[in-house]
mmCIF file of C-alpha atoms in Angstrom:
data_model
loop_
_atom_site.group_PDB
_atom_site.id
_atom_site.type_symbol
_atom_site.label_atom_id
_atom_site.label_comp_id
_atom_site.label_asym_id
_atom_site.label_seq_id
_atom_site.Cartn_x
_atom_site.Cartn_y
_atom_site.Cartn_z
ATOM 1 C CA MET A 1 248.366 201.495 47.968
ATOM 2 C CA ILE A 2 252.235 200.903 46.692
ATOM 3 C CA GLU A 3 254.708 200.180 49.605
ATOM 4 C CA LEU A 4 258.326 199.945 49.419
ATOM 5 C CA LEU A 5 259.604 197.206 52.118
ATOM 6 C CA ALA A 6 263.250 197.696 53.453
ATOM 7 C CA PRO A 7 265.523 195.551 55.509
ATOM 8 C CA ALA A 8 266.445 196.502 58.971
ATOM 9 C CA GLY A 9 269.282 194.729 60.392
ATOM 10 C CA ASP A 10 269.576 196.973 63.428
ATOM 11 C CA LYS A 11 268.129 200.533 64.687
ATOM 12 C CA GLU A 12 270.837 202.434 62.594
ATOM 13 C CA ARG A 13 269.676 200.734 59.428
ATOM 14 C CA LEU A 14 266.081 201.259 60.535
ATOM 15 C CA LYS A 15 266.348 204.920 60.271
ATOM 16 C CA PHE A 16 268.603 205.355 57.442
ATOM 17 C CA ALA A 17 265.880 203.026 55.720
ATOM 18 C CA PHE A 18 262.881 205.313 56.388
ATOM 19 C CA LEU A 19 265.174 208.112 55.435
ATOM 20 C CA TYR A 20 266.048 207.571 52.586
ATOM 21 C CA GLY A 21 262.364 206.530 51.175
ATOM 22 C CA ALA A 22 260.989 203.138 52.559
ATOM 23 C CA ASP A 23 257.118 202.683 53.325
ATOM 24 C CA ALA A 24 257.822 199.926 56.429
ATOM 25 C CA VAL A 25 260.704 197.899 57.505
ATOM 26 C CA TYR A 26 260.973 194.137 58.424
ATOM 27 C CA PHE A 27 263.535 192.666 61.087
ATOM 28 C CA GLY A 28 263.821 189.923 63.261
ATOM 29 C CA GLY A 29 264.206 189.604 66.841
ATOM 30 C CA GLN A 30 266.318 187.676 69.276
ATOM 31 C CA ASN A 31 264.458 184.214 68.303
ATOM 32 C CA TYR A 32 262.841 182.854 65.868
ATOM 33 C CA SER A 33 264.457 184.448 62.428
ATOM 34 C CA LEU A 34 266.197 183.454 59.460
ATOM 35 C CA ARG A 35 269.107 185.922 60.093
ATOM 36 C CA ALA A 36 270.370 184.663 62.968
ATOM 37 C CA ASN A 37 273.891 186.111 62.133
ATOM 38 C CA ALA A 38 272.279 189.874 61.776
ATOM 39 C CA LYS A 39 272.609 192.039 64.600
ATOM 40 C CA ASN A 40 268.977 191.896 64.936
ATOM 41 C CA PHE A 41 265.722 193.356 67.832
ATOM 42 C CA SER A 42 265.700 192.951 71.666
ATOM 43 C CA ASN A 43 262.265 192.884 72.772
ATOM 44 C CA ASP A 44 262.688 196.639 73.916
ATOM 45 C CA GLU A 45 264.393 197.593 70.710
ATOM 46 C CA ILE A 46 261.232 196.188 68.768
ATOM 47 C CA LYS A 47 258.911 198.605 70.876
ATOM 48 C CA GLU A 48 261.182 201.227 70.516
ATOM 49 C CA ALA A 49 261.152 200.817 66.527
ATOM 50 C CA VAL A 50 257.475 199.940 66.545
ATOM 51 C CA ILE A 51 257.231 203.780 68.589
ATOM 52 C CA TYR A 52 259.583 205.494 66.337
ATOM 53 C CA ALA A 53 257.815 203.959 62.968
ATOM 54 C CA HIS A 54 254.350 205.269 63.853
ATOM 55 C CA SER A 55 255.553 208.844 64.520
ATOM 56 C CA LEU A 56 256.637 208.788 61.112
ATOM 57 C CA ASN A 57 253.434 207.036 59.670
ATOM 58 C CA LYS A 58 255.595 204.012 58.696
ATOM 59 C CA LYS A 59 254.990 200.744 59.762
ATOM 60 C CA VAL A 60 257.549 197.937 61.105
ATOM 61 C CA TYR A 61 256.992 193.873 60.472
ATOM 62 C CA VAL A 62 258.759 191.463 62.408
ATOM 63 C CA THR A 63 260.245 188.133 61.276
ATOM 64 C CA VAL A 64 258.958 184.811 63.063
ATOM 65 C CA ASN A 65 260.108 182.599 59.828
ATOM 66 C CA ILE A 66 262.101 179.921 61.126
ATOM 67 C CA ILE A 67 261.132 176.424 60.357
ATOM 68 C CA PHE A 68 260.272 175.645 64.031
ATOM 69 C CA HIS A 69 261.798 172.166 65.910
ATOM 70 C CA ASN A 70 260.016 171.018 69.118
ATOM 71 C CA GLU A 71 262.830 173.125 71.169
ATOM 72 C CA ASP A 72 262.029 176.219 69.028
ATOM 73 C CA LEU A 73 258.303 176.418 70.355
ATOM 74 C CA THR A 74 259.321 177.277 73.981
ATOM 75 C CA GLY A 75 257.874 180.874 74.411
ATOM 76 C CA LEU A 76 256.455 181.455 70.963
ATOM 77 C CA ASP A 77 252.973 182.047 72.896
ATOM 78 C CA ASN A 78 254.177 185.021 74.944
ATOM 79 C CA TYR A 79 256.483 186.462 72.078
ATOM 80 C CA LEU A 80 253.758 186.834 69.963
ATOM 81 C CA LYS A 81 251.201 188.506 72.544
ATOM 82 C CA TYR A 82 254.196 190.998 73.152
ATOM 83 C CA LEU A 83 254.291 191.668 69.334
ATOM 84 C CA ASN A 84 250.036 192.024 69.575
ATOM 85 C CA GLU A 85 250.831 194.636 72.195
ATOM 86 C CA ILE A 86 253.164 196.899 71.236
ATOM 87 C CA ASN A 87 251.288 196.759 68.213
ATOM 88 C CA VAL A 88 253.718 195.791 65.004
ATOM 89 C CA ASP A 89 252.061 196.446 61.881
ATOM 90 C CA GLY A 90 252.623 192.566 60.802
ATOM 91 C CA VAL A 91 254.172 189.378 61.357
ATOM 92 C CA ILE A 92 255.764 187.400 58.896
ATOM 93 C CA ALA A 93 255.694 183.637 59.199
ATOM 94 C CA SER A 94 255.814 180.560 57.439
ATOM 95 C CA ASP A 95 255.269 177.842 59.668
ATOM 96 C CA ILE A 96 251.837 176.428 60.221
ATOM 97 C CA VAL A 97 252.381 176.347 64.017
ATOM 98 C CA VAL A 98 252.837 180.560 64.107
ATOM 99 C CA LEU A 99 249.968 181.044 62.292
ATOM 100 C CA SER A 100 247.803 178.810 64.022
ATOM 101 C CA LYS A 101 249.024 180.323 67.421
ATOM 102 C CA ILE A 102 248.033 183.683 65.855
ATOM 103 C CA LYS A 103 244.705 183.038 65.393
ATOM 104 C CA GLU A 104 244.057 180.369 68.172
ATOM 105 C CA LEU A 105 245.497 183.698 70.321
ATOM 106 C CA LYS A 106 243.402 186.427 68.378
ATOM 107 C CA LEU A 107 246.061 188.346 67.712
ATOM 108 C CA ASN A 108 245.492 191.663 65.962
ATOM 109 C CA PHE A 109 248.581 192.324 63.128
ATOM 110 C CA LYS A 110 248.527 191.961 59.708
ATOM 111 C CA VAL A 111 249.444 187.889 59.174
ATOM 112 C CA ILE A 112 252.311 187.852 56.491
ATOM 113 C CA LEU A 113 252.943 184.018 54.548
ATOM 114 C CA SER A 114 256.945 184.129 54.686
ATOM 115 C CA THR A 115 258.620 183.255 51.189
ATOM 116 C CA GLN A 116 259.837 180.434 53.028
ATOM 117 C CA ALA A 117 256.598 178.442 52.429
ATOM 118 C CA SER A 118 257.173 178.851 48.661
ATOM 119 C CA VAL A 119 253.760 179.765 47.122
ATOM 120 C CA LEU A 120 253.305 178.666 43.751
ATOM 121 C CA ASN A 121 250.150 178.462 43.184
ATOM 122 C CA GLU A 122 246.438 179.245 43.718
ATOM 123 C CA TYR A 123 245.462 175.800 45.720
ATOM 124 C CA THR A 124 248.351 176.614 48.467
ATOM 125 C CA ALA A 125 247.536 180.421 48.876
ATOM 126 C CA LEU A 126 243.932 179.065 49.703
ATOM 127 C CA PHE A 127 245.257 176.610 52.305
ATOM 128 C CA TYR A 128 247.059 179.691 53.969
ATOM 129 C CA LYS A 129 244.086 182.155 53.790
ATOM 130 C CA ASN A 130 242.637 179.668 55.662
ATOM 131 C CA LEU A 131 244.657 179.690 58.450
ATOM 132 C CA GLY A 132 244.181 183.440 58.603
ATOM 133 C CA VAL A 133 247.375 184.764 56.233
ATOM 134 C CA ASN A 134 246.157 188.416 54.796
ATOM 135 C CA GLN A 135 249.338 188.893 52.476
ATOM 136 C CA ILE A 136 251.730 186.549 51.166
ATOM 137 C CA VAL A 137 255.271 186.968 50.372
ATOM 138 C CA LEU A 138 255.240 184.693 46.867
ATOM 139 C CA ALA A 139 258.224 182.409 46.185
ATOM 140 C CA ARG A 140 261.062 184.471 44.303
ATOM 141 C CA GLU A 141 260.360 182.095 41.510
ATOM 142 C CA ALA A 142 256.769 183.205 40.639
ATOM 143 C CA LEU A 143 255.875 183.598 36.738
ATOM 144 C CA THR A 144 253.656 185.995 35.682
ATOM 145 C CA GLU A 145 250.933 183.229 35.466
ATOM 146 C CA ASP A 146 251.484 182.384 38.768
ATOM 147 C CA ILE A 147 250.811 185.515 40.431
ATOM 148 C CA GLN A 148 247.556 186.432 38.302
ATOM 149 C CA ASN A 149 246.447 183.241 39.120
ATOM 150 C CA ILE A 150 246.817 183.815 42.703
ATOM 151 C CA TYR A 151 245.536 186.939 43.106
ATOM 152 C CA LYS A 152 242.641 186.017 41.088
ATOM 153 C CA LYS A 153 241.253 182.821 42.892
ATOM 154 C CA THR A 154 242.309 184.710 46.845
ATOM 155 C CA GLY A 155 242.204 188.500 46.235
ATOM 156 C CA LEU A 156 245.203 188.306 49.057
ATOM 157 C CA GLU A 157 247.557 191.233 49.559
ATOM 158 C CA LEU A 158 250.440 190.036 47.392
ATOM 159 C CA GLU A 159 254.107 190.901 48.197
ATOM 160 C CA CYS A 160 257.353 190.204 46.088
ATOM 161 C CA PHE A 161 260.691 190.773 46.012
ATOM 162 C CA ILE A 162 262.645 192.962 43.978
ATOM 163 C CA HIS A 163 266.105 193.234 44.604
ATOM 164 C CA GLY A 164 268.860 191.262 46.281
ATOM 165 C CA ALA A 165 270.304 187.906 46.609
ATOM 166 C CA MET A 166 268.647 185.087 45.121
ATOM 167 C CA CYS A 167 268.782 181.438 46.473
ATOM 168 C CA THR A 168 270.389 177.982 44.657
ATOM 169 C CA SER A 169 267.570 176.214 46.476
ATOM 170 C CA ILE A 170 264.040 177.301 45.870
ATOM 171 C CA SER A 171 263.271 180.252 47.973
ATOM 172 C CA GLY A 172 265.753 179.246 50.877
ATOM 173 C CA LYS A 173 264.574 175.302 50.863
ATOM 174 C CA CYS A 174 268.350 174.550 51.232
ATOM 175 C CA ILE A 175 269.746 172.233 53.105
ATOM 176 C CA LEU A 176 273.174 172.052 51.836
ATOM 177 C CA SER A 177 274.735 174.555 55.204
ATOM 178 C CA SER A 178 273.064 171.832 57.613
ATOM 179 C CA ILE A 179 275.112 169.144 55.809
ATOM 180 C CA MET A 180 278.393 170.648 55.097
ATOM 181 C CA THR A 181 279.063 172.951 58.455
ATOM 182 C CA ASN A 182 276.003 171.896 60.650
ATOM 183 C CA ARG A 183 274.648 175.481 59.861
ATOM 184 C CA ASP A 184 270.742 175.235 59.737
ATOM 185 C CA SER A 185 269.850 177.760 56.996
ATOM 186 C CA ASN A 186 266.213 176.893 57.785
ATOM 187 C CA ARG A 187 266.860 178.362 61.245
ATOM 188 C CA GLY A 188 268.916 181.332 60.337
ATOM 189 C CA GLY A 189 272.469 179.695 60.330
ATOM 190 C CA CYS A 190 272.899 179.831 56.363
ATOM 191 C CA ALA A 191 276.815 179.261 55.301
ATOM 192 C CA GLN A 192 276.005 180.239 51.773
ATOM 193 C CA ILE A 193 277.711 177.333 50.377
ATOM 194 C CA CYS A 194 276.049 177.814 46.919
ATOM 195 C CA ARG A 195 279.018 180.772 46.789
ATOM 196 C CA TRP A 196 281.551 178.328 47.533
ATOM 197 C CA VAL A 197 284.179 177.255 44.921
ATOM 198 C CA PHE A 198 283.692 173.810 43.986
ATOM 199 C CA ASN A 199 286.494 171.605 42.229
ATOM 200 C CA GLU A 200 286.441 168.103 40.592
ATOM 201 C CA ASN A 201 289.424 166.450 40.303
ATOM 202 C CA ASP A 202 291.408 169.975 40.692
ATOM 203 C CA GLU A 203 290.673 170.392 37.196
ATOM 204 C CA PHE A 204 286.895 171.989 36.544
ATOM 205 C CA PRO A 205 286.197 174.261 39.523
ATOM 206 C CA PHE A 206 282.951 175.584 39.384
ATOM 207 C CA THR A 207 280.019 178.114 41.565
ATOM 208 C CA MET A 208 276.454 177.608 41.223
ATOM 209 C CA THR A 209 275.127 180.777 42.717
ATOM 210 C CA PRO A 210 272.484 182.625 40.775
ATOM 211 C CA LYS A 211 273.253 186.540 39.739
ATOM 212 C CA ASP A 212 271.251 188.979 42.260
ATOM 213 C CA LEU A 213 267.665 189.760 41.417
ATOM 214 C CA ASN A 214 266.966 193.553 39.892
ATOM 215 C CA MET A 215 263.496 193.848 38.620
ATOM 216 C CA ILE A 216 263.769 198.003 37.708
ATOM 217 C CA GLU A 217 262.326 196.638 34.397
ATOM 218 C CA ASN A 218 259.654 194.879 35.312
ATOM 219 C CA ILE A 219 257.877 197.235 38.181
ATOM 220 C CA GLN A 220 255.184 198.477 36.314
ATOM 221 C CA LYS A 221 254.250 194.894 35.096
ATOM 222 C CA MET A 222 254.284 194.242 38.574
ATOM 223 C CA ILE A 223 252.225 197.010 39.455
ATOM 224 C CA ASP A 224 249.596 196.175 37.381
ATOM 225 C CA LEU A 225 249.696 192.402 38.273
ATOM 226 C CA ASN A 226 248.279 193.689 41.645
ATOM 227 C CA VAL A 227 251.637 193.385 43.521
ATOM 228 C CA THR A 228 251.210 196.066 46.316
ATOM 229 C CA THR A 229 254.308 195.179 48.472
ATOM 230 C CA PHE A 230 257.636 195.717 47.149
ATOM 231 C CA LYS A 231 260.037 194.173 48.978
ATOM 232 C CA ILE A 232 263.849 194.670 49.336
ATOM 233 C CA GLU A 233 266.345 191.612 50.322
ATOM 234 C CA GLY A 234 269.402 192.483 52.652
ATOM 235 C CA ARG A 235 269.032 192.554 56.476
ATOM 236 C CA MET A 236 273.022 192.101 56.970
ATOM 237 C CA ARG A 237 273.763 194.714 54.129
ATOM 238 C CA SER A 238 275.157 197.732 54.733
ATOM 239 C CA ILE A 239 274.120 201.351 55.316
ATOM 240 C CA TYR A 240 275.256 202.728 51.867
ATOM 241 C CA TYR A 241 273.594 199.762 50.248
ATOM 242 C CA ILE A 242 269.967 200.243 51.742
ATOM 243 C CA CYS A 243 270.322 203.723 51.039
ATOM 244 C CA THR A 244 271.618 203.479 47.528
ATOM 245 C CA VAL A 245 268.727 200.512 46.633
ATOM 246 C CA ILE A 246 266.194 202.403 48.365
ATOM 247 C CA LEU A 247 266.459 205.668 46.708
ATOM 248 C CA CYS A 248 266.551 204.173 43.257
ATOM 249 C CA TYR A 249 263.507 202.164 44.070
ATOM 250 C CA ARG A 250 262.015 205.154 45.789
ATOM 251 C CA LYS A 251 262.185 207.350 42.706
ATOM 252 C CA ILE A 252 261.180 204.805 40.189
ATOM 253 C CA PHE A 253 258.052 204.260 42.330
ATOM 254 C CA ASP A 254 257.530 207.919 42.318
ATOM 255 C CA LYS A 255 258.086 208.871 38.525
ATOM 256 C CA ILE A 256 256.273 205.665 37.392
ATOM 257 C CA LEU A 257 252.975 206.920 39.802
ATOM 258 C CA SER A 258 253.530 210.546 38.182
ATOM 259 C CA ASN A 259 253.662 208.844 34.455
ATOM 260 C CA SER A 260 257.507 210.222 34.216
ATOM 261 C CA LEU A 261 259.384 207.147 34.056
ATOM 262 C CA THR A 262 262.046 207.399 31.235
ATOM 263 C CA GLU A 263 264.379 205.066 29.521
ATOM 264 C CA GLU A 264 266.767 207.292 30.463
ATOM 265 C CA ASP A 265 265.675 207.167 33.733
ATOM 266 C CA LYS A 266 266.139 203.330 34.170
ATOM 267 C CA LYS A 267 269.485 202.993 32.451
ATOM 268 C CA TYR A 268 270.867 205.625 34.983
ATOM 269 C CA TYR A 269 269.347 203.902 38.109
ATOM 270 C CA LEU A 270 270.439 200.499 37.134
ATOM 271 C CA LYS A 271 273.908 201.535 36.653
ATOM 272 C CA ILE A 272 273.592 203.108 40.283
ATOM 273 C CA LEU A 273 271.910 199.868 41.632
ATOM 274 C CA ASN A 274 274.977 197.810 39.298
ATOM 275 C CA ARG A 275 277.309 199.315 41.284
ATOM 276 C CA CYS A 276 276.594 199.457 45.014
ATOM 277 C CA ALA A 277 276.696 195.128 45.196
ATOM 278 C CA ASN A 278 279.706 192.770 44.363
ATOM 279 C CA ARG A 279 277.656 190.548 42.109
ATOM 280 C CA ASP A 280 275.886 191.277 38.937
ATOM 281 C CA SER A 281 272.001 191.113 38.853
ATOM 282 C CA ALA A 282 269.430 189.660 36.314
ATOM 283 C CA PRO A 283 265.039 189.911 36.559
ATOM 284 C CA GLN A 284 265.628 186.051 37.019
ATOM 285 C CA PHE A 285 261.889 184.881 37.021
ATOM 286 C CA LEU A 286 258.908 186.830 36.782
ATOM 287 C CA ASN A 287 258.798 186.586 32.618
ATOM 288 C CA SER A 288 260.491 183.280 31.663
ATOM 289 C CA LEU A 289 262.985 180.403 33.835
ATOM 290 C CA PRO A 290 266.042 182.067 34.121
ATOM 291 C CA SER A 291 268.759 180.720 31.724
ATOM 292 C CA GLU A 292 272.534 180.301 32.005
ATOM 293 C CA ASN A 293 273.128 184.159 31.643
ATOM 294 C CA ASP A 294 271.640 184.634 34.916
ATOM 295 C CA GLN A 295 273.821 182.467 36.810
ATOM 296 C CA TYR A 296 277.468 182.360 38.122
ATOM 297 C CA PHE A 297 279.592 179.038 36.955
ATOM 298 C CA ASN A 298 282.956 181.034 35.554
ATOM 299 C CA LEU A 299 284.177 181.951 39.034
ATOM 300 C CA LYS A 300 283.625 185.667 38.755
ATOM 301 C CA ASP A 301 285.703 186.900 41.588
ATOM 302 C CA GLU A 302 283.567 189.120 44.270
ATOM 303 C CA GLU A 303 285.507 192.454 44.888
ATOM 304 C CA SER A 304 284.674 194.417 47.608
ATOM 305 C CA ASN A 305 282.697 197.627 46.430
ATOM 306 C CA GLN A 306 284.487 200.886 47.669
ATOM 307 C CA ASP A 307 282.220 203.043 46.380
ATOM 308 C CA PHE A 308 281.026 204.374 49.689
ATOM 309 C CA LEU A 309 283.172 207.474 51.079
ATOM 310 C CA GLY A 310 280.691 208.776 53.734
ATOM 311 C CA ILE A 311 278.310 210.177 55.595
ATOM 312 C CA VAL A 312 277.423 214.039 55.881
ATOM 313 C CA LEU A 313 276.939 214.759 59.732
ATOM 314 C CA SER A 314 276.366 218.047 59.824
ATOM 315 C CA TYR A 315 276.350 221.740 57.059
ATOM 316 C CA ASP A 316 276.630 225.271 57.728
ATOM 317 C CA ASP A 317 275.037 227.337 55.202
ATOM 318 C CA GLU A 318 277.466 230.592 56.058
ATOM 319 C CA THR A 319 280.799 228.707 56.001
ATOM 320 C CA LYS A 320 279.601 226.128 53.384
ATOM 321 C CA ILE A 321 281.354 223.354 55.468
ATOM 322 C CA ALA A 322 280.510 219.905 55.512
ATOM 323 C CA LEU A 323 280.812 218.008 58.342
ATOM 324 C CA ILE A 324 282.080 214.343 57.114
ATOM 325 C CA GLU A 325 282.430 210.635 58.942
ATOM 326 C CA GLU A 326 284.894 209.231 56.123
ATOM 327 C CA ARG A 327 284.131 205.515 55.431
ATOM 328 C CA ASN A 328 286.440 204.723 52.625
ATOM 329 C CA TYR A 329 289.897 206.221 51.451
ATOM 330 C CA PHE A 330 289.293 209.303 49.552
ATOM 331 C CA SER A 331 291.965 212.400 48.394
ATOM 332 C CA VAL A 332 292.481 215.503 47.317
ATOM 333 C CA GLY A 333 292.048 215.920 43.362
ATOM 334 C CA GLN A 334 289.064 213.230 43.592
ATOM 335 C CA GLU A 335 285.589 213.841 41.627
ATOM 336 C CA ILE A 336 283.280 212.393 44.539
ATOM 337 C CA GLU A 337 279.161 212.677 43.950
ATOM 338 C CA PHE A 338 276.996 213.878 46.967
ATOM 339 C CA PHE A 339 273.235 212.718 47.382
ATOM 340 C CA GLY A 340 270.341 212.186 49.622
ATOM 341 C CA PRO A 341 266.725 211.928 50.094
ATOM 342 C CA LYS A 342 266.571 215.627 49.507
ATOM 343 C CA THR A 343 269.642 216.441 47.986
ATOM 344 C CA ASP A 344 269.867 215.763 44.087
ATOM 345 C CA THR A 345 272.667 213.961 43.168
ATOM 346 C CA PHE A 346 275.989 216.307 42.273
ATOM 347 C CA THR A 347 279.723 216.169 41.368
ATOM 348 C CA TYR A 348 281.981 217.833 43.347
ATOM 349 C CA LYS A 349 286.020 217.760 43.211
ATOM 350 C CA ILE A 350 287.778 217.804 46.182
ATOM 351 C CA GLU A 351 290.602 220.540 46.093
ATOM 352 C CA HIS A 352 291.069 220.576 49.895
ATOM 353 C CA ILE A 353 290.256 218.517 53.222
ATOM 354 C CA TYR A 354 290.776 219.565 56.997
ATOM 355 C CA ASP A 355 290.289 217.590 59.968
ATOM 356 C CA GLU A 356 288.353 219.035 62.731
ATOM 357 C CA ASN A 357 290.961 221.282 63.938
ATOM 358 C CA ASP A 358 291.407 222.780 60.615
ATOM 359 C CA ASN A 359 294.264 221.287 60.228
ATOM 360 C CA GLU A 360 295.164 220.625 55.910
ATOM 361 C CA LEU A 361 295.140 217.028 54.567
ATOM 362 C CA LEU A 362 295.903 215.444 51.334
ATOM 363 C CA LYS A 363 294.122 212.210 52.252
ATOM 364 C CA ALA A 364 291.235 211.089 54.250
ATOM 365 C CA ASN A 365 292.437 207.395 55.152
ATOM 366 C CA ILE A 366 291.212 206.494 58.422
ATOM 367 C CA PRO A 367 287.947 204.739 58.806
ATOM 368 C CA LYS A 368 285.301 206.707 60.896
ATOM 369 C CA MET A 369 287.497 209.964 60.980
ATOM 370 C CA HIS A 370 285.989 213.227 60.838
ATOM 371 C CA ILE A 371 286.895 215.340 58.240
ATOM 372 C CA LYS A 372 285.754 219.241 56.526
ATOM 373 C CA LEU A 373 285.046 219.670 52.863
ATOM 374 C CA LYS A 374 283.751 223.258 51.587
ATOM 375 C CA VAL A 375 280.895 222.451 49.364
ATOM 376 C CA ASP A 376 279.002 225.125 47.721
ATOM 377 C CA ASN A 377 275.826 223.055 47.160
ATOM 378 C CA HIS A 378 273.613 222.727 50.267
ATOM 379 C CA LEU A 379 273.801 219.468 52.062
ATOM 380 C CA ASN A 380 271.589 217.516 54.793
ATOM 381 C CA GLU A 381 272.691 215.626 57.694
ATOM 382 C CA PHE A 382 272.780 211.846 56.780
ATOM 383 C CA ASP A 383 273.415 212.678 52.966
ATOM 384 C CA LEU A 384 275.784 210.221 51.463
ATOM 385 C CA VAL A 385 279.032 210.270 50.099
ATOM 386 C CA ARG A 386 280.677 208.553 47.154
ATOM 387 C CA VAL A 387 282.931 208.017 43.846
ATOM 388 C CA LYS A 388 281.426 209.462 40.654
ATOM 389 C CA ILE A 389 279.914 207.102 38.926
ATOM 390 C CA ASP A 390 280.078 207.762 34.930
#
């Protein structure tokens, strides 16, 4: 069974992830998680998330994936037991101490080895299998033959990243952040040094960051390689990014399973995906080692994306009025698009904008202001509005 796994930086993004097609989400608690700068979830919020997900017949995985120092071990046993008691579906871990604790405490959830363990060969995979691991998030650097060998020799469930940021180092083993900012990337504090501009003698400025990962062209191949969980990176990404990426891949998977995916479909979804982030994307590994074309060396500007225009809060079928929460500037005369999990994408030209008191406006330019548009096509709550994509 194929599982589309989405990031959830907070409760709002968790709900949008499920709505837009995720089968499962992953997130961290207040401790032990590699995204310390995300909002993360309190213990009570984790419990609420599990109850909500299970009501939808979907799953929740909790990250306990920092590299532990002695002081980090305080409270670990109780935390793991709590996750077990509230019936999380799995825990994602990389440190042997966590894997050993899970086995020692005889906990019932699925044990998923984090990509931080950098598994690229069958022997390492077998070692972790013997520690009780049920599923492995392979290193982003895994090539086709690596995946084939690991599955053949271990029979473990395999999980791979298919979209999102890449790391300059091997699957997060970077210490640049610790050295240059005293923020430990392996305990959740990465300062993304690889995206800084370096300048040698004020003459040769350069960056050393990879382009983002994008596996649209390789999904069918990965299914054939027995990958079952397809993971999207981005616990600190926006609602728009999460919804757009999840919906694109949901449609791709559905079309693959119905044997109806065309080259035109892939071109269209690739265009959408390449617009929802600030960086270019590439397949990176799997088929071959990346080339210079898959990296940034030329100081490419990463301009903030302004495509996300708003969220549909309600729609009245009688009056055809949509109430929208604005997120970025738009104005009368502009062509925009509506889309959603149950709404086929369509283009709409803005002829009139009204505020909540039915006063006519020329533009919507205050973040989160509520405005009204008259739209003939039916819309659903939580559909999104974006600029028209040619």
